[in-house]
GROMACS .gro file of C-alpha atoms in nm:
model
  153
    1MET     CA    1   7.769   4.841  11.360
    2SER     CA    2   7.730   5.091  11.595
    3VAL     CA    3   7.893   5.447  11.466
    4ALA     CA    4   8.096   5.480  11.821
    5PHE     CA    5   8.259   5.142  11.711
    6ARG     CA    6   8.341   5.255  11.341
    7ARG     CA    7   8.509   5.581  11.498
    8GLU     CA    8   8.897   5.601  11.398
    9SER     CA    9   9.001   5.873  11.623
   10ASP     CA   10   8.895   6.224  11.793
   11GLU     CA   11   9.046   6.391  11.505
   12GLU     CA   12   8.777   6.359  11.290
   13HIS     CA   13   8.526   6.567  11.503
   14LEU     CA   14   8.772   6.851  11.635
   15GLU     CA   15   8.675   7.169  11.447
   16PRO     CA   16   8.960   7.259  11.131
   17LYS     CA   17   9.223   7.466  11.253
   18PHE     CA   18   9.250   7.771  10.955
   19GLU     CA   19   9.550   8.003  11.003
   20LEU     CA   20   9.499   8.371  11.128
   21PRO     CA   21   9.306   8.617  10.861
   22ILE     CA   22   9.504   8.859  10.663
   23PRO     CA   23   9.324   9.150  10.644
   24PRO     CA   24   9.257   9.307  10.292
   25GLY     CA   25   9.474   9.531  10.096
   26PRO     CA   26   9.842   9.680  10.098
   27ASN     CA   27   9.992   9.581  10.443
   28LEU     CA   28  10.110   9.944  10.519
   29VAL     CA   29  10.288  10.062  10.827
   30THR     CA   30  10.432  10.323  10.975
   31PRO     CA   31  10.782  10.323  11.078
   32ARG     CA   32  10.712  10.237  11.453
   33GLY     CA   33  10.460   9.990  11.318
   34LEU     CA   34  10.720   9.825  11.108
   35GLU     CA   35  10.981   9.790  11.454
   36LEU     CA   36  10.673   9.648  11.642
   37THR     CA   37  10.586   9.375  11.375
   38ARG     CA   38  10.933   9.217  11.345
   39ALA     CA   39  10.993   9.248  11.703
   40LYS     CA   40  10.663   9.046  11.790
   41VAL     CA   41  10.791   8.786  11.494
   42ALA     CA   42  11.136   8.742  11.764
   43GLU     CA   43  10.919   8.719  12.023
   44VAL     CA   44  10.690   8.472  11.845
   45GLU     CA   45  11.005   8.318  11.746
   46ALA     CA   46  11.162   8.270  12.114
   47ALA     CA   47  10.800   8.139  12.205
   48VAL     CA   48  10.776   7.877  11.985
   49VAL     CA   49  11.147   7.735  12.077
   50ALA     CA   50  11.040   7.768  12.465
   51ALA     CA   51  10.692   7.608  12.415
   52ALA     CA   52  10.615   7.300  12.667
   53THR     CA   53  10.375   7.141  12.456
   54GLU     CA   54  10.277   7.035  12.093
   55GLU     CA   55   9.953   7.184  12.101
   56GLU     CA   56  10.139   7.509  12.233
   57ARG     CA   57  10.439   7.455  11.961
   58THR     CA   58  10.176   7.427  11.719
   59ARG     CA   59   9.946   7.720  11.752
   60LEU     CA   60  10.260   7.916  11.837
   61GLN     CA   61  10.357   7.831  11.445
   62ARG     CA   62  10.017   7.907  11.292
   63GLU     CA   63  10.099   8.245  11.492
   64LEU     CA   64  10.477   8.306  11.377
   65ARG     CA   65  10.304   8.209  11.007
   66TYR     CA   66  10.059   8.522  11.054
   67TRP     CA   67  10.391   8.749  11.170
   68ASN     CA   68  10.617   8.631  10.923
   69THR     CA   69  10.357   8.724  10.594
   70ARG     CA   70  10.301   9.022  10.778
   71ALA     CA   71  10.646   9.105  10.809
   72ALA     CA   72  10.754   9.018  10.445
   73THR     CA   73  10.470   9.213  10.337
   74ALA     CA   74  10.505   9.488  10.519
   75GLU     CA   75  10.494   9.876  10.319
   76LEU     CA   76  10.609  10.227  10.463
   77ALA     CA   77  10.370  10.451  10.417
   78PRO     CA   78  10.433  10.737  10.207
   79ALA     CA   79  10.443  11.015  10.472
   80PRO     CA   80  10.140  11.255  10.431
   81ALA     CA   81  10.227  11.566  10.287
   82GLU     CA   82  10.235  11.865  10.583
   83ASP     CA   83   9.902  11.939  10.751
   84GLU     CA   84   9.758  11.678  10.559
   85VAL     CA   85   9.539  11.369  10.734
   86GLY     CA   86   9.718  11.017  10.618
   87ILE     CA   87   9.890  10.708  10.790
   88GLY     CA   88  10.135  10.851  11.098
   89SER     CA   89   9.951  11.160  11.127
   90THR     CA   90   9.805  11.227  11.489
   91VAL     CA   91   9.446  11.408  11.409
   92THR     CA   92   9.309  11.625  11.663
   93ILE     CA   93   8.944  11.594  11.551
   94ARG     CA   94   8.561  11.745  11.728
   95LEU     CA   95   8.307  11.470  11.694
   96ASN     CA   96   7.967  11.505  11.835
   97GLY     CA   97   8.130  11.762  12.045
   98GLN     CA   98   8.389  11.609  12.181
   99THR     CA   99   8.752  11.635  12.128
  100ARG     CA  100   8.954  11.355  12.071
  101SER     CA  101   9.287  11.283  11.927
  102LEU     CA  102   9.354  11.001  11.717
  103THR     CA  103   9.679  10.861  11.528
  104ILE     CA  104   9.656  10.673  11.189
  105VAL     CA  105   9.839  10.383  11.206
  106GLY     CA  106   9.844  10.013  11.011
  107HIS     CA  107   9.658   9.755  11.075
  108ASP     CA  108   9.893   9.528  11.290
  109GLU     CA  109   9.940   9.874  11.518
  110ALA     CA  110   9.618   9.965  11.568
  111ASP     CA  111   9.495  10.006  11.954
  112PRO     CA  112   9.179  10.174  12.022
  113ALA     CA  113   9.237  10.227  12.325
  114GLN     CA  114   9.551  10.416  12.281
  115ASP     CA  115   9.339  10.639  12.037
  116ARG     CA  116   9.578  10.473  11.734
  117ILE     CA  117   9.285  10.358  11.461
  118ALA     CA  118   9.434  10.183  11.158
  119TYR     CA  119   9.427  10.324  10.794
  120ALA     CA  120   9.116  10.073  10.685
  121ALA     CA  121   8.844  10.207  10.962
  122PRO     CA  122   8.579  10.374  10.856
  123LEU     CA  123   8.640  10.721  11.049
  124ALA     CA  124   9.004  10.678  10.953
  125ARG     CA  125   8.946  10.630  10.587
  126ALA     CA  126   8.673  10.964  10.656
  127LEU     CA  127   8.988  11.158  10.762
  128MET     CA  128   9.250  11.066  10.496
  129GLY     CA  129   9.304  11.370  10.291
  130ALA     CA  130   9.179  11.644  10.479
  131MET     CA  131   9.353  11.866  10.652
  132ALA     CA  132   9.269  12.118  10.993
  133GLY     CA  133   9.015  12.310  10.965
  134GLU     CA  134   8.836  12.105  10.737
  135THR     CA  135   8.527  11.936  10.835
  136VAL     CA  136   8.412  11.568  10.687
  137ALA     CA  137   8.136  11.321  10.632
  138PHE     CA  138   8.118  11.064  10.866
  139GLY     CA  139   7.817  10.827  10.972
  140GLY     CA  140   7.594  10.950  10.666
  141LYS     CA  141   7.643  11.300  10.845
  142ALA     CA  142   7.764  11.539  10.674
  143ASP     CA  143   8.015  11.812  10.778
  144ALA     CA  144   8.022  11.548  11.118
  145VAL     CA  145   8.424  11.532  11.186
  146GLU     CA  146   8.594  11.937  11.248
  147ILE     CA  147   8.913  11.828  11.200
  148LEU     CA  148   9.107  12.082  11.496
  149ASP     CA  149   9.505  11.991  11.385
  150VAL     CA  150   9.725  11.773  11.243
  151ALA     CA  151  10.053  11.688  11.348
  152THR     CA  152  10.327  11.360  11.188
  153SER     CA  153  10.405  11.177  11.403
   0.00000   0.00000   0.00000
């Protein structure tokens, strides 16, 4: 008998749906990041209730599981020491001759287009613990990044 006649359903040929990946390590957040996470949980809960189709509801429930997990595991990052780069700091740097200000935040709050980078990003890791006036190695180059100013957000 042909395989076409033996197939029980189209479901067996669909790609499996996996949970949304959770970044490894602790879920350190800023106070703003914690508020954003809680707001996202409320937003997705409302969307689940308003979902028009079962497919949409299933997709939203998957997203809700992600945000509930992130809210449940969120830990407020300790405030960095004064003038020291840490989670929640806004840092003005000079890299490759260009001056730029970045805020170091938790994974879910990161938005590179808004100059908010996750604390696990390579540049953020290079900057953590440094102070204004110091230079740090980055991208395999010693003294690649000059820290011009550090402010606590």
